[in-house]
PDB file of C-alpha atoms in Angstrom:
ATOM      1  CA  UNK A 182     -10.985  -6.112  50.330  1.00 44.00           C
ATOM      2  CA  UNK A 183      -8.744  -7.238  53.147  1.00 43.00           C
ATOM      3  CA  UNK A 184      -6.820  -4.650  55.144  1.00 43.00           C
ATOM      4  CA  UNK A 185      -4.118  -5.533  57.610  1.00 45.00           C
ATOM      5  CA  UNK A 186      -3.046  -2.711  59.853  1.00 42.00           C
ATOM      6  CA  UNK A 187      -0.377  -2.831  62.530  1.00 43.00           C
ATOM      7  CA  UNK A 188       0.032   0.083  64.893  1.00 39.00           C
ATOM      8  CA  UNK A 189       2.825   0.364  67.408  1.00 39.00           C
ATOM      9  CA  UNK A 190       3.684   3.043  69.911  1.00 36.00           C
ATOM     10  CA  UNK A 191       7.020   3.701  71.472  1.00 36.00           C
ATOM     11  CA  UNK A 192       7.931   4.679  75.002  1.00 35.00           C
ATOM     12  CA  UNK A 193      11.368   5.764  73.847  1.00 33.00           C
ATOM     13  CA  UNK A 194      11.893   9.560  73.871  1.00 33.00           C
ATOM     14  CA  UNK A 195      12.911  10.837  70.450  1.00 34.00           C
ATOM     15  CA  UNK A 196      12.562  13.630  67.926  1.00 35.00           C
ATOM     16  CA  UNK A 197       9.299  14.499  66.228  1.00 35.00           C
ATOM     17  CA  UNK A 198       8.906  13.218  62.713  1.00 34.00           C
ATOM     18  CA  UNK A 199       8.641  16.941  62.290  1.00 36.00           C
ATOM     19  CA  UNK A 200       4.043   7.715  37.802  1.00 46.00           C
ATOM     20  CA  UNK A 201       1.714   5.715  36.825  1.00 41.00           C
ATOM     21  CA  UNK A 202       4.451   7.109  34.852  1.00 38.00           C
ATOM     22  CA  UNK A 203       7.687   6.829  36.864  1.00 41.00           C
ATOM     23  CA  UNK A 204       6.951   6.888  40.552  1.00 43.00           C
ATOM     24  CA  UNK A 205       9.708   8.850  42.263  1.00 38.00           C
ATOM     25  CA  UNK A 206       9.020   9.559  45.896  1.00 37.00           C
ATOM     26  CA  UNK A 207      10.813  12.204  47.914  1.00 35.00           C
ATOM     27  CA  UNK A 208       9.375  13.132  51.229  1.00 34.00           C
ATOM     28  CA  UNK A 209       9.478  15.751  53.875  1.00 34.00           C
ATOM     29  CA  UNK A 210       7.453  16.242  57.053  1.00 37.00           C
ATOM     30  CA  UNK A 211       6.411  13.225  59.107  1.00 38.00           C
ATOM     31  CA  UNK A 212       3.039  13.293  60.779  1.00 39.00           C
ATOM     32  CA  UNK A 213       3.108  10.300  63.021  1.00 39.00           C
ATOM     33  CA  UNK A 214       3.658  10.333  66.761  1.00 41.00           C
ATOM     34  CA  UNK A 215       4.804  13.713  68.043  1.00 38.00           C
ATOM     35  CA  UNK A 216       8.065  13.567  69.952  1.00 39.00           C
ATOM     36  CA  UNK A 217      10.143  16.267  71.600  1.00 41.00           C
ATOM     37  CA  UNK A 218      13.340  16.796  69.596  1.00 40.00           C
ATOM     38  CA  UNK A 219      15.057  18.375  72.599  1.00 40.00           C
ATOM     39  CA  UNK A 220      14.955  15.114  74.552  1.00 41.00           C
ATOM     40  CA  UNK A 221      17.017  12.888  72.260  1.00 52.00           C
ATOM     41  CA  UNK A 222      18.637  14.813  69.416  1.00 63.00           C
ATOM     42  CA  UNK A 223      20.436  11.699  68.128  1.00 86.00           C
ATOM     43  CA  UNK A 224      17.280   9.996  66.871  1.00 95.00           C
ATOM     44  CA  UNK A 225      15.757  11.170  63.624  1.00 97.00           C
ATOM     45  CA  UNK A 226      12.663  10.013  61.683  1.00 97.00           C
ATOM     46  CA  UNK A 227      12.461   8.018  58.493  1.00 97.00           C
ATOM     47  CA  UNK A 228       9.724   6.654  56.234  1.00 98.00           C
ATOM     48  CA  UNK A 229       9.758   3.521  54.095  1.00 98.00           C
ATOM     49  CA  UNK A 230       7.195   2.316  51.561  1.00 98.00           C
ATOM     50  CA  UNK A 231       7.179  -1.129  50.009  1.00 98.00           C
ATOM     51  CA  UNK A 232       5.244  -2.685  47.126  1.00 98.00           C
ATOM     52  CA  UNK A 233       5.819  -6.298  46.141  1.00 98.00           C
ATOM     53  CA  UNK A 234       4.115  -9.636  45.472  1.00 97.00           C
ATOM     54  CA  UNK A 235       2.427 -10.902  48.632  1.00 97.00           C
ATOM     55  CA  UNK A 236       4.222 -13.718  50.439  1.00 96.00           C
ATOM     56  CA  UNK A 237       4.659 -14.774  54.053  1.00 95.00           C
ATOM     57  CA  UNK A 238       7.331 -12.990  56.062  1.00 96.00           C
ATOM     58  CA  UNK A 239       7.503  -9.520  54.497  1.00 98.00           C
ATOM     59  CA  UNK A 240       6.456  -7.586  57.607  1.00 97.00           C
ATOM     60  CA  UNK A 241       8.801  -9.614  59.789  1.00 97.00           C
ATOM     61  CA  UNK A 242      11.755  -9.023  57.492  1.00 97.00           C
ATOM     62  CA  UNK A 243      11.144  -5.274  57.210  1.00 98.00           C
ATOM     63  CA  UNK A 244      10.647  -4.942  60.972  1.00 97.00           C
ATOM     64  CA  UNK A 245      13.788  -6.957  61.702  1.00 97.00           C
ATOM     65  CA  UNK A 246      15.771  -4.735  59.342  1.00 97.00           C
ATOM     66  CA  UNK A 247      14.821  -1.624  61.311  1.00 98.00           C
ATOM     67  CA  UNK A 248      15.180  -3.253  64.752  1.00 97.00           C
ATOM     68  CA  UNK A 249      18.563  -4.809  63.951  1.00 96.00           C
ATOM     69  CA  UNK A 250      20.007  -1.326  63.425  1.00 96.00           C
ATOM     70  CA  UNK A 251      18.537   0.009  66.670  1.00 95.00           C
ATOM     71  CA  UNK A 252      15.584   1.707  64.984  1.00 96.00           C
ATOM     72  CA  UNK A 253      12.136   1.877  66.523  1.00 97.00           C
ATOM     73  CA  UNK A 254       8.899   1.652  64.519  1.00 97.00           C
ATOM     74  CA  UNK A 255       6.317   4.289  65.447  1.00 97.00           C
ATOM     75  CA  UNK A 256       3.623   3.285  62.958  1.00 97.00           C
ATOM     76  CA  UNK A 257       3.084   0.569  60.367  1.00 97.00           C
ATOM     77  CA  UNK A 258       0.366   0.316  57.718  1.00 97.00           C
ATOM     78  CA  UNK A 259      -0.222  -2.728  55.522  1.00 97.00           C
ATOM     79  CA  UNK A 260      -2.680  -3.248  52.671  1.00 97.00           C
ATOM     80  CA  UNK A 261      -3.252  -6.541  50.853  1.00 96.00           C
ATOM     81  CA  UNK A 262      -6.143  -6.410  48.337  1.00 94.00           C
ATOM     82  CA  UNK A 263      -8.530  -9.327  48.336  1.00 92.00           C
ATOM     83  CA  UNK A 264      -7.818 -11.941  45.654  1.00 88.00           C
ATOM     84  CA  UNK A 265      -4.734 -10.105  44.453  1.00 91.00           C
ATOM     85  CA  UNK A 266      -1.209 -11.303  45.046  1.00 93.00           C
ATOM     86  CA  UNK A 267       0.201  -7.917  45.981  1.00 96.00           C
ATOM     87  CA  UNK A 268       1.457  -6.298  49.188  1.00 98.00           C
ATOM     88  CA  UNK A 269       1.734  -2.622  50.179  1.00 98.00           C
ATOM     89  CA  UNK A 270       3.246  -1.193  53.355  1.00 98.00           C
ATOM     90  CA  UNK A 271       4.349   2.108  54.842  1.00 98.00           C
ATOM     91  CA  UNK A 272       6.418   2.337  58.013  1.00 98.00           C
ATOM     92  CA  UNK A 273       7.409   5.321  60.137  1.00 98.00           C
ATOM     93  CA  UNK A 274      10.430   4.869  62.370  1.00 98.00           C
ATOM     94  CA  UNK A 275      13.163   6.656  64.284  1.00 97.00           C
ATOM     95  CA  UNK A 276      16.839   5.746  64.228  1.00 97.00           C
ATOM     96  CA  UNK A 277      20.340   6.888  65.155  1.00 97.00           C
ATOM     97  CA  UNK A 278      22.135   7.990  61.955  1.00 96.00           C
ATOM     98  CA  UNK A 279      25.484   7.227  63.577  1.00 95.00           C
ATOM     99  CA  UNK A 280      24.560   3.580  64.144  1.00 95.00           C
ATOM    100  CA  UNK A 281      22.662   3.327  60.859  1.00 97.00           C
ATOM    101  CA  UNK A 282      24.170   5.644  58.213  1.00 96.00           C
ATOM    102  CA  UNK A 283      21.823   6.887  55.517  1.00 97.00           C
ATOM    103  CA  UNK A 284      23.722   5.158  52.712  1.00 96.00           C
ATOM    104  CA  UNK A 285      23.691   1.841  54.574  1.00 97.00           C
ATOM    105  CA  UNK A 286      19.965   2.190  55.198  1.00 98.00           C
ATOM    106  CA  UNK A 287      19.335   2.458  51.471  1.00 97.00           C
ATOM    107  CA  UNK A 288      21.410  -0.641  50.813  1.00 97.00           C
ATOM    108  CA  UNK A 289      19.637  -2.629  53.545  1.00 98.00           C
ATOM    109  CA  UNK A 290      16.169  -1.900  52.171  1.00 98.00           C
ATOM    110  CA  UNK A 291      17.396  -2.571  48.635  1.00 98.00           C
ATOM    111  CA  UNK A 292      18.568  -6.028  49.714  1.00 98.00           C
ATOM    112  CA  UNK A 293      15.066  -6.796  51.012  1.00 98.00           C
ATOM    113  CA  UNK A 294      13.544  -5.399  47.820  1.00 98.00           C
ATOM    114  CA  UNK A 295      15.588  -7.820  45.721  1.00 98.00           C
ATOM    115  CA  UNK A 296      14.659 -10.725  47.960  1.00 97.00           C
ATOM    116  CA  UNK A 297      10.920 -10.100  47.545  1.00 98.00           C
ATOM    117  CA  UNK A 298      11.065  -8.923  43.899  1.00 98.00           C
ATOM    118  CA  UNK A 299       9.635  -5.553  44.936  1.00 98.00           C
ATOM    119  CA  UNK A 300       8.068  -3.256  42.370  1.00 96.00           C
ATOM    120  CA  UNK A 301       8.875  -0.297  44.607  1.00 95.00           C
ATOM    121  CA  UNK A 302      10.958   0.223  47.746  1.00 97.00           C
ATOM    122  CA  UNK A 303      11.559   3.818  48.772  1.00 97.00           C
ATOM    123  CA  UNK A 304      13.040   5.186  51.980  1.00 97.00           C
ATOM    124  CA  UNK A 305      13.119   8.849  52.925  1.00 97.00           C
ATOM    125  CA  UNK A 306      14.857  10.664  55.768  1.00 97.00           C
ATOM    126  CA  UNK A 307      13.375  14.187  55.750  1.00 94.00           C
ATOM    127  CA  UNK A 308      16.157  15.816  57.748  1.00 93.00           C
ATOM    128  CA  UNK A 309      18.887  14.381  55.492  1.00 95.00           C
ATOM    129  CA  UNK A 310      17.323  14.014  52.049  1.00 95.00           C
ATOM    130  CA  UNK A 311      16.672  16.954  49.710  1.00 94.00           C
ATOM    131  CA  UNK A 312      13.142  18.256  49.287  1.00 95.00           C
ATOM    132  CA  UNK A 313      11.172  17.780  46.115  1.00 95.00           C
ATOM    133  CA  UNK A 314      11.906  20.309  43.421  1.00 97.00           C
ATOM    134  CA  UNK A 315       8.661  21.255  41.700  1.00 98.00           C
ATOM    135  CA  UNK A 316       7.354  23.568  38.994  1.00 98.00           C
ATOM    136  CA  UNK A 317       3.901  25.151  39.094  1.00 98.00           C
ATOM    137  CA  UNK A 318       1.831  25.653  35.950  1.00 97.00           C
ATOM    138  CA  UNK A 319      -1.256  27.853  35.882  1.00 96.00           C
ATOM    139  CA  UNK A 320      -3.443  29.955  33.632  1.00 94.00           C
ATOM    140  CA  UNK A 321      -5.491  32.998  34.673  1.00 92.00           C
ATOM    141  CA  UNK A 322      -6.987  31.773  37.957  1.00 92.00           C
ATOM    142  CA  UNK A 323      -4.414  32.034  40.726  1.00 93.00           C
ATOM    143  CA  UNK A 324      -6.178  30.957  43.950  1.00 95.00           C
ATOM    144  CA  UNK A 325      -4.338  27.615  44.041  1.00 96.00           C
ATOM    145  CA  UNK A 326      -0.996  29.279  43.302  1.00 96.00           C
ATOM    146  CA  UNK A 327      -1.497  31.847  46.074  1.00 95.00           C
ATOM    147  CA  UNK A 328      -2.380  29.090  48.551  1.00 96.00           C
ATOM    148  CA  UNK A 329       0.690  27.060  47.630  1.00 96.00           C
ATOM    149  CA  UNK A 330       3.016  30.047  47.885  1.00 96.00           C
ATOM    150  CA  UNK A 331       1.709  30.990  51.320  1.00 95.00           C
ATOM    151  CA  UNK A 332       1.922  27.393  52.590  1.00 95.00           C
ATOM    152  CA  UNK A 333       5.444  27.153  51.203  1.00 95.00           C
ATOM    153  CA  UNK A 334       6.416  30.431  52.879  1.00 94.00           C
ATOM    154  CA  UNK A 335       5.047  29.165  56.205  1.00 94.00           C
ATOM    155  CA  UNK A 336       7.042  25.942  55.929  1.00 91.00           C
ATOM    156  CA  UNK A 337       3.912  23.810  55.560  1.00 92.00           C
ATOM    157  CA  UNK A 338       4.627  22.681  52.018  1.00 91.00           C
ATOM    158  CA  UNK A 339       7.697  20.405  52.017  1.00 90.00           C
ATOM    159  CA  UNK A 340       8.996  21.302  48.559  1.00 96.00           C
ATOM    160  CA  UNK A 341      11.319  23.694  46.778  1.00 96.00           C
ATOM    161  CA  UNK A 342       9.442  25.698  44.141  1.00 97.00           C
ATOM    162  CA  UNK A 343      11.830  26.183  41.241  1.00 96.00           C
ATOM    163  CA  UNK A 344       9.596  28.228  38.939  1.00 97.00           C
ATOM    164  CA  UNK A 345       6.075  29.290  37.999  1.00 98.00           C
ATOM    165  CA  UNK A 346       4.999  28.884  34.375  1.00 97.00           C
ATOM    166  CA  UNK A 347       1.872  30.386  32.843  1.00 96.00           C
ATOM    167  CA  UNK A 348       0.172  31.050  29.532  1.00 93.00           C
ATOM    168  CA  UNK A 349      -1.244  34.223  31.080  1.00 93.00           C
ATOM    169  CA  UNK A 350       0.794  37.412  31.441  1.00 93.00           C
ATOM    170  CA  UNK A 351       0.827  39.145  34.826  1.00 94.00           C
ATOM    171  CA  UNK A 352       1.733  42.740  35.568  1.00 92.00           C
ATOM    172  CA  UNK A 353       5.046  43.141  37.464  1.00 91.00           C
ATOM    173  CA  UNK A 354       3.489  45.146  40.307  1.00 91.00           C
ATOM    174  CA  UNK A 355       0.941  42.505  41.323  1.00 93.00           C
ATOM    175  CA  UNK A 356       1.058  40.764  44.696  1.00 93.00           C
ATOM    176  CA  UNK A 357       2.038  37.443  43.117  1.00 94.00           C
ATOM    177  CA  UNK A 358       4.861  38.864  41.012  1.00 96.00           C
ATOM    178  CA  UNK A 359       6.272  40.818  43.940  1.00 95.00           C
ATOM    179  CA  UNK A 360       6.125  37.682  46.117  1.00 96.00           C
ATOM    180  CA  UNK A 361       7.944  35.584  43.503  1.00 96.00           C
ATOM    181  CA  UNK A 362      10.606  38.231  42.994  1.00 95.00           C
ATOM    182  CA  UNK A 363      11.118  38.612  46.735  1.00 95.00           C
ATOM    183  CA  UNK A 364      11.700  34.881  47.146  1.00 95.00           C
ATOM    184  CA  UNK A 365      13.781  34.368  44.029  1.00 95.00           C
ATOM    185  CA  UNK A 366      11.209  32.224  42.184  1.00 97.00           C
ATOM    186  CA  UNK A 367      11.249  32.790  38.440  1.00 97.00           C
ATOM    187  CA  UNK A 368       8.044  33.447  36.489  1.00 97.00           C
ATOM    188  CA  UNK A 369       7.838  32.383  32.849  1.00 97.00           C
ATOM    189  CA  UNK A 370       5.112  33.672  30.560  1.00 96.00           C
ATOM    190  CA  UNK A 371       4.605  31.515  27.483  1.00 92.00           C
ATOM    191  CA  UNK A 372       3.395  33.965  24.875  1.00 86.00           C
ATOM    192  CA  UNK A 373       3.219  31.662  21.871  1.00 82.00           C
ATOM    193  CA  UNK A 374       0.021  29.884  20.881  1.00 85.00           C
ATOM    194  CA  UNK A 375       1.870  27.031  19.207  1.00 89.00           C
ATOM    195  CA  UNK A 376       1.193  24.058  21.499  1.00 90.00           C
ATOM    196  CA  UNK A 377       4.287  22.160  20.393  1.00 92.00           C
ATOM    197  CA  UNK A 378       6.562  25.126  21.092  1.00 94.00           C
ATOM    198  CA  UNK A 379       4.885  25.732  24.444  1.00 94.00           C
ATOM    199  CA  UNK A 380       5.518  22.153  25.544  1.00 96.00           C
ATOM    200  CA  UNK A 381       9.122  22.310  24.354  1.00 96.00           C
ATOM    201  CA  UNK A 382       9.653  25.449  26.438  1.00 96.00           C
ATOM    202  CA  UNK A 383       8.029  23.872  29.483  1.00 97.00           C
ATOM    203  CA  UNK A 384      10.126  20.712  29.188  1.00 97.00           C
ATOM    204  CA  UNK A 385      13.280  22.803  29.148  1.00 97.00           C
ATOM    205  CA  UNK A 386      12.176  24.744  32.238  1.00 97.00           C
ATOM    206  CA  UNK A 387      11.153  21.664  34.278  1.00 98.00           C
ATOM    207  CA  UNK A 388      13.943  19.258  33.312  1.00 95.00           C
ATOM    208  CA  UNK A 389      15.496  19.362  36.807  1.00 95.00           C
ATOM    209  CA  UNK A 390      12.253  19.061  38.777  1.00 98.00           C
ATOM    210  CA  UNK A 391      10.892  16.000  40.574  1.00 97.00           C
ATOM    211  CA  UNK A 392       7.250  16.581  39.699  1.00 98.00           C
ATOM    212  CA  UNK A 393       4.911  19.204  38.240  1.00 98.00           C
ATOM    213  CA  UNK A 394       1.764  20.681  39.762  1.00 98.00           C
ATOM    214  CA  UNK A 395      -0.978  22.014  37.501  1.00 97.00           C
ATOM    215  CA  UNK A 396      -2.420  24.703  39.768  1.00 96.00           C
ATOM    216  CA  UNK A 397      -5.428  25.408  37.522  1.00 94.00           C
ATOM    217  CA  UNK A 398      -3.549  25.178  34.230  1.00 95.00           C
ATOM    218  CA  UNK A 399      -6.249  25.171  31.574  1.00 90.00           C
ATOM    219  CA  UNK A 400      -4.269  23.659  28.723  1.00 91.00           C
ATOM    220  CA  UNK A 401      -4.114  19.958  27.858  1.00 92.00           C
ATOM    221  CA  UNK A 402      -0.659  18.384  28.036  1.00 95.00           C
ATOM    222  CA  UNK A 403      -0.005  15.983  25.187  1.00 95.00           C
ATOM    223  CA  UNK A 404       1.089  12.379  25.476  1.00 95.00           C
ATOM    224  CA  UNK A 405       4.424  13.353  23.958  1.00 96.00           C
ATOM    225  CA  UNK A 406       4.957  15.903  26.714  1.00 97.00           C
ATOM    226  CA  UNK A 407       4.130  13.375  29.444  1.00 97.00           C
ATOM    227  CA  UNK A 408       6.501  10.822  27.939  1.00 96.00           C
ATOM    228  CA  UNK A 409       9.205  13.447  27.469  1.00 97.00           C
ATOM    229  CA  UNK A 410       8.935  14.574  31.089  1.00 98.00           C
ATOM    230  CA  UNK A 411       8.729  11.028  32.424  1.00 96.00           C
ATOM    231  CA  UNK A 412       7.807  11.967  35.982  1.00 97.00           C
ATOM    232  CA  UNK A 413       4.596  12.660  37.869  1.00 97.00           C
ATOM    233  CA  UNK A 414       2.278  15.523  36.971  1.00 98.00           C
ATOM    234  CA  UNK A 415      -0.438  16.339  39.510  1.00 98.00           C
ATOM    235  CA  UNK A 416      -3.605  18.209  38.556  1.00 97.00           C
ATOM    236  CA  UNK A 417      -6.489  19.804  40.461  1.00 95.00           C
ATOM    237  CA  UNK A 418      -9.925  20.403  38.987  1.00 89.00           C
ATOM    238  CA  UNK A 419     -13.347  21.221  40.335  1.00 84.00           C
ATOM    239  CA  UNK A 420     -15.902  18.483  40.880  1.00 76.00           C
ATOM    240  CA  UNK A 421     -18.425  20.006  38.480  1.00 68.00           C
ATOM    241  CA  UNK A 422     -17.166  17.814  35.639  1.00 59.00           C
ATOM    242  CA  UNK A 423     -18.422  16.084  33.604  1.00 59.00           C
ATOM    243  CA  UNK A 424     -21.922  17.542  34.078  1.00 74.00           C
ATOM    244  CA  UNK A 425     -20.931  21.182  33.577  1.00 79.00           C
ATOM    245  CA  UNK A 426     -18.407  21.647  30.787  1.00 74.00           C
ATOM    246  CA  UNK A 427     -17.179  24.598  28.798  1.00 71.00           C
ATOM    247  CA  UNK A 428     -17.195  28.197  29.968  1.00 75.00           C
ATOM    248  CA  UNK A 429     -18.332  29.229  33.469  1.00 81.00           C
ATOM    249  CA  UNK A 430     -18.993  25.746  34.882  1.00 85.00           C
ATOM    250  CA  UNK A 431     -19.551  27.230  38.349  1.00 87.00           C
ATOM    251  CA  UNK A 432     -22.351  29.457  37.043  1.00 89.00           C
ATOM    252  CA  UNK A 433     -23.844  26.504  35.195  1.00 90.00           C
ATOM    253  CA  UNK A 434     -23.845  24.447  38.381  1.00 91.00           C
ATOM    254  CA  UNK A 435     -25.213  27.352  40.413  1.00 92.00           C
ATOM    255  CA  UNK A 436     -28.029  27.897  37.934  1.00 93.00           C
ATOM    256  CA  UNK A 437     -28.791  24.175  38.023  1.00 92.00           C
ATOM    257  CA  UNK A 438     -29.186  24.327  41.803  1.00 93.00           C
ATOM    258  CA  UNK A 439     -26.646  21.641  42.740  1.00 93.00           C
ATOM    259  CA  UNK A 440     -26.393  20.820  46.444  1.00 94.00           C
ATOM    260  CA  UNK A 441     -22.906  19.304  46.493  1.00 93.00           C
ATOM    261  CA  UNK A 442     -19.703  20.662  45.001  1.00 93.00           C
ATOM    262  CA  UNK A 443     -16.323  18.973  44.988  1.00 92.00           C
ATOM    263  CA  UNK A 444     -12.687  18.949  43.930  1.00 94.00           C
ATOM    264  CA  UNK A 445     -10.408  16.193  42.663  1.00 94.00           C
ATOM    265  CA  UNK A 446      -6.631  15.942  42.644  1.00 96.00           C
ATOM    266  CA  UNK A 447      -5.235  13.276  40.345  1.00 96.00           C
ATOM    267  CA  UNK A 448      -2.222  12.200  38.334  1.00 97.00           C
ATOM    268  CA  UNK A 449      -2.199  13.401  34.757  1.00 96.00           C
ATOM    269  CA  UNK A 450      -2.369  10.767  32.027  1.00 94.00           C
ATOM    270  CA  UNK A 451      -3.033  10.949  28.308  1.00 91.00           C
ATOM    271  CA  UNK A 452      -6.732  10.434  29.003  1.00 87.00           C
ATOM    272  CA  UNK A 453      -8.147  13.849  29.952  1.00 83.00           C
ATOM    273  CA  UNK A 454      -9.030  14.234  33.669  1.00 82.00           C
ATOM    274  CA  UNK A 455      -9.072  10.462  34.115  1.00 86.00           C
ATOM    275  CA  UNK A 456      -5.764   9.792  35.859  1.00 92.00           C
ATOM    276  CA  UNK A 457      -5.496   7.913  39.181  1.00 96.00           C
ATOM    277  CA  UNK A 458      -7.102   9.904  41.986  1.00 96.00           C
ATOM    278  CA  UNK A 459      -5.022  11.065  44.936  1.00 97.00           C
ATOM    279  CA  UNK A 460      -7.602  13.103  46.873  1.00 97.00           C
ATOM    280  CA  UNK A 461     -11.233  14.190  46.633  1.00 95.00           C
ATOM    281  CA  UNK A 462     -13.289  16.566  48.782  1.00 95.00           C
ATOM    282  CA  UNK A 463     -16.912  17.670  48.794  1.00 94.00           C
ATOM    283  CA  UNK A 464     -18.946  20.419  50.462  1.00 93.00           C
ATOM    284  CA  UNK A 465     -22.626  21.240  50.647  1.00 95.00           C
ATOM    285  CA  UNK A 466     -24.100  24.351  49.102  1.00 95.00           C
ATOM    286  CA  UNK A 467     -27.675  25.552  49.423  1.00 95.00           C
ATOM    287  CA  UNK A 468     -30.294  27.994  48.219  1.00 95.00           C
ATOM    288  CA  UNK A 469     -28.767  30.545  50.611  1.00 96.00           C
ATOM    289  CA  UNK A 470     -25.578  30.739  48.519  1.00 95.00           C
ATOM    290  CA  UNK A 471     -25.302  33.415  45.878  1.00 95.00           C
ATOM    291  CA  UNK A 472     -22.997  32.970  42.908  1.00 95.00           C
ATOM    292  CA  UNK A 473     -20.155  34.707  44.698  1.00 94.00           C
ATOM    293  CA  UNK A 474     -20.276  32.499  47.797  1.00 95.00           C
ATOM    294  CA  UNK A 475     -20.784  29.442  45.582  1.00 94.00           C
ATOM    295  CA  UNK A 476     -17.598  30.186  43.625  1.00 93.00           C
ATOM    296  CA  UNK A 477     -15.675  30.995  46.815  1.00 94.00           C
ATOM    297  CA  UNK A 478     -16.602  27.650  48.362  1.00 94.00           C
ATOM    298  CA  UNK A 479     -15.546  25.864  45.200  1.00 93.00           C
ATOM    299  CA  UNK A 480     -12.166  27.609  45.087  1.00 94.00           C
ATOM    300  CA  UNK A 481     -11.531  26.987  48.802  1.00 95.00           C
ATOM    301  CA  UNK A 482     -12.238  23.315  48.242  1.00 95.00           C
ATOM    302  CA  UNK A 483      -9.789  23.165  45.351  1.00 95.00           C
ATOM    303  CA  UNK A 484      -7.048  24.709  47.485  1.00 96.00           C
ATOM    304  CA  UNK A 485      -7.585  22.288  50.361  1.00 96.00           C
ATOM    305  CA  UNK A 486      -7.777  19.276  48.085  1.00 97.00           C
ATOM    306  CA  UNK A 487      -4.586  20.168  46.231  1.00 97.00           C
ATOM    307  CA  UNK A 488      -2.633  20.902  49.421  1.00 96.00           C
ATOM    308  CA  UNK A 489      -3.620  17.617  51.009  1.00 97.00           C
ATOM    309  CA  UNK A 490      -2.732  15.647  47.893  1.00 97.00           C
ATOM    310  CA  UNK A 491       0.721  17.202  47.595  1.00 97.00           C
ATOM    311  CA  UNK A 492       1.348  16.680  51.285  1.00 96.00           C
ATOM    312  CA  UNK A 493       0.349  13.003  51.010  1.00 97.00           C
ATOM    313  CA  UNK A 494       2.582  12.556  47.976  1.00 97.00           C
ATOM    314  CA  UNK A 495       5.589  14.111  49.687  1.00 96.00           C
ATOM    315  CA  UNK A 496       5.063  11.986  52.810  1.00 96.00           C
ATOM    316  CA  UNK A 497       5.163   8.764  50.757  1.00 97.00           C
ATOM    317  CA  UNK A 498       1.504   8.028  51.382  1.00 97.00           C
ATOM    318  CA  UNK A 499       0.556   7.514  47.717  1.00 97.00           C
ATOM    319  CA  UNK A 500       1.342   4.315  45.823  1.00 95.00           C
ATOM    320  CA  UNK A 501       0.084   2.980  42.480  1.00 92.00           C
ATOM    321  CA  UNK A 502      -2.642   0.324  42.729  1.00 94.00           C
ATOM    322  CA  UNK A 503      -3.279  -1.395  39.434  1.00 88.00           C
ATOM    323  CA  UNK A 504      -3.691   0.792  36.360  1.00 86.00           C
ATOM    324  CA  UNK A 505      -6.250   3.368  37.465  1.00 91.00           C
ATOM    325  CA  UNK A 506      -6.144   3.456  41.279  1.00 94.00           C
ATOM    326  CA  UNK A 507      -3.946   4.522  44.157  1.00 96.00           C
ATOM    327  CA  UNK A 508      -3.282   3.328  47.675  1.00 96.00           C
ATOM    328  CA  UNK A 509      -3.221   6.354  49.990  1.00 97.00           C
ATOM    329  CA  UNK A 510      -2.053   5.483  53.504  1.00 97.00           C
TER     330      UNK A 510
END
């Protein structure tokens, strides 16, 4: 594998940058070089990702496009797989929206995309572009939902949560239901057991979203649902599969005396739990753990893994690589 990486730093004062189905990228927070927004309020951050056949001159053309409009590149990542004629890049830059209007920026990058026959060319300006609209699906376990709601409330999850959908009924006086009501997020309980009707209801509820998060949703989504939705669905599951299946996998793993537990966040495909991986995390457990601490560590890992994956997705760090892989910058 050959990796080409270009890193640049700027001395210019500026603001902080602070699907295997259809890949639609919409980003928010930038986590590159930290800049003081009070110094130069005219400059704002942008992100651009590019995926095309590999030829000479791509980096130069993209860099010239940004520089010609008075923009300044803060960071640039390039990946060219060995023995594969394909190019991936992600650039972080600052620019003056007066000198380079947002609509013109889109047209400029689109011109380059046509020139290089790009499979994907996406630019995001967090302070000008709308956030992702997402729907959350879950079953009985709610640790991932609670984590996402708290991160969203603290402004650390760059999305707009449109609704929460579950096949498990929750009492109206619970902490979660009160939180959702307080913030105007609708909760939809799907009472039917007819899988086709459930998926029809979900499709109606999520039709205006940009992607779906399965925050421990324990039902399998059919191929017809995935095709009908047509956008990305992101899932989190524990790393005890495939060794420990069925009911109480954590207890099975605990009883087996495993020393490593993990969590995987991936895109959902028709093949169960086999979609392209976005993020994975592991943690050691030992003979000192009881079942309670074992389960707690597993749930904490799932929350961290899911949050990081969603953050990477929203920051345009995740691109498709072949059929079963991802590039995560």
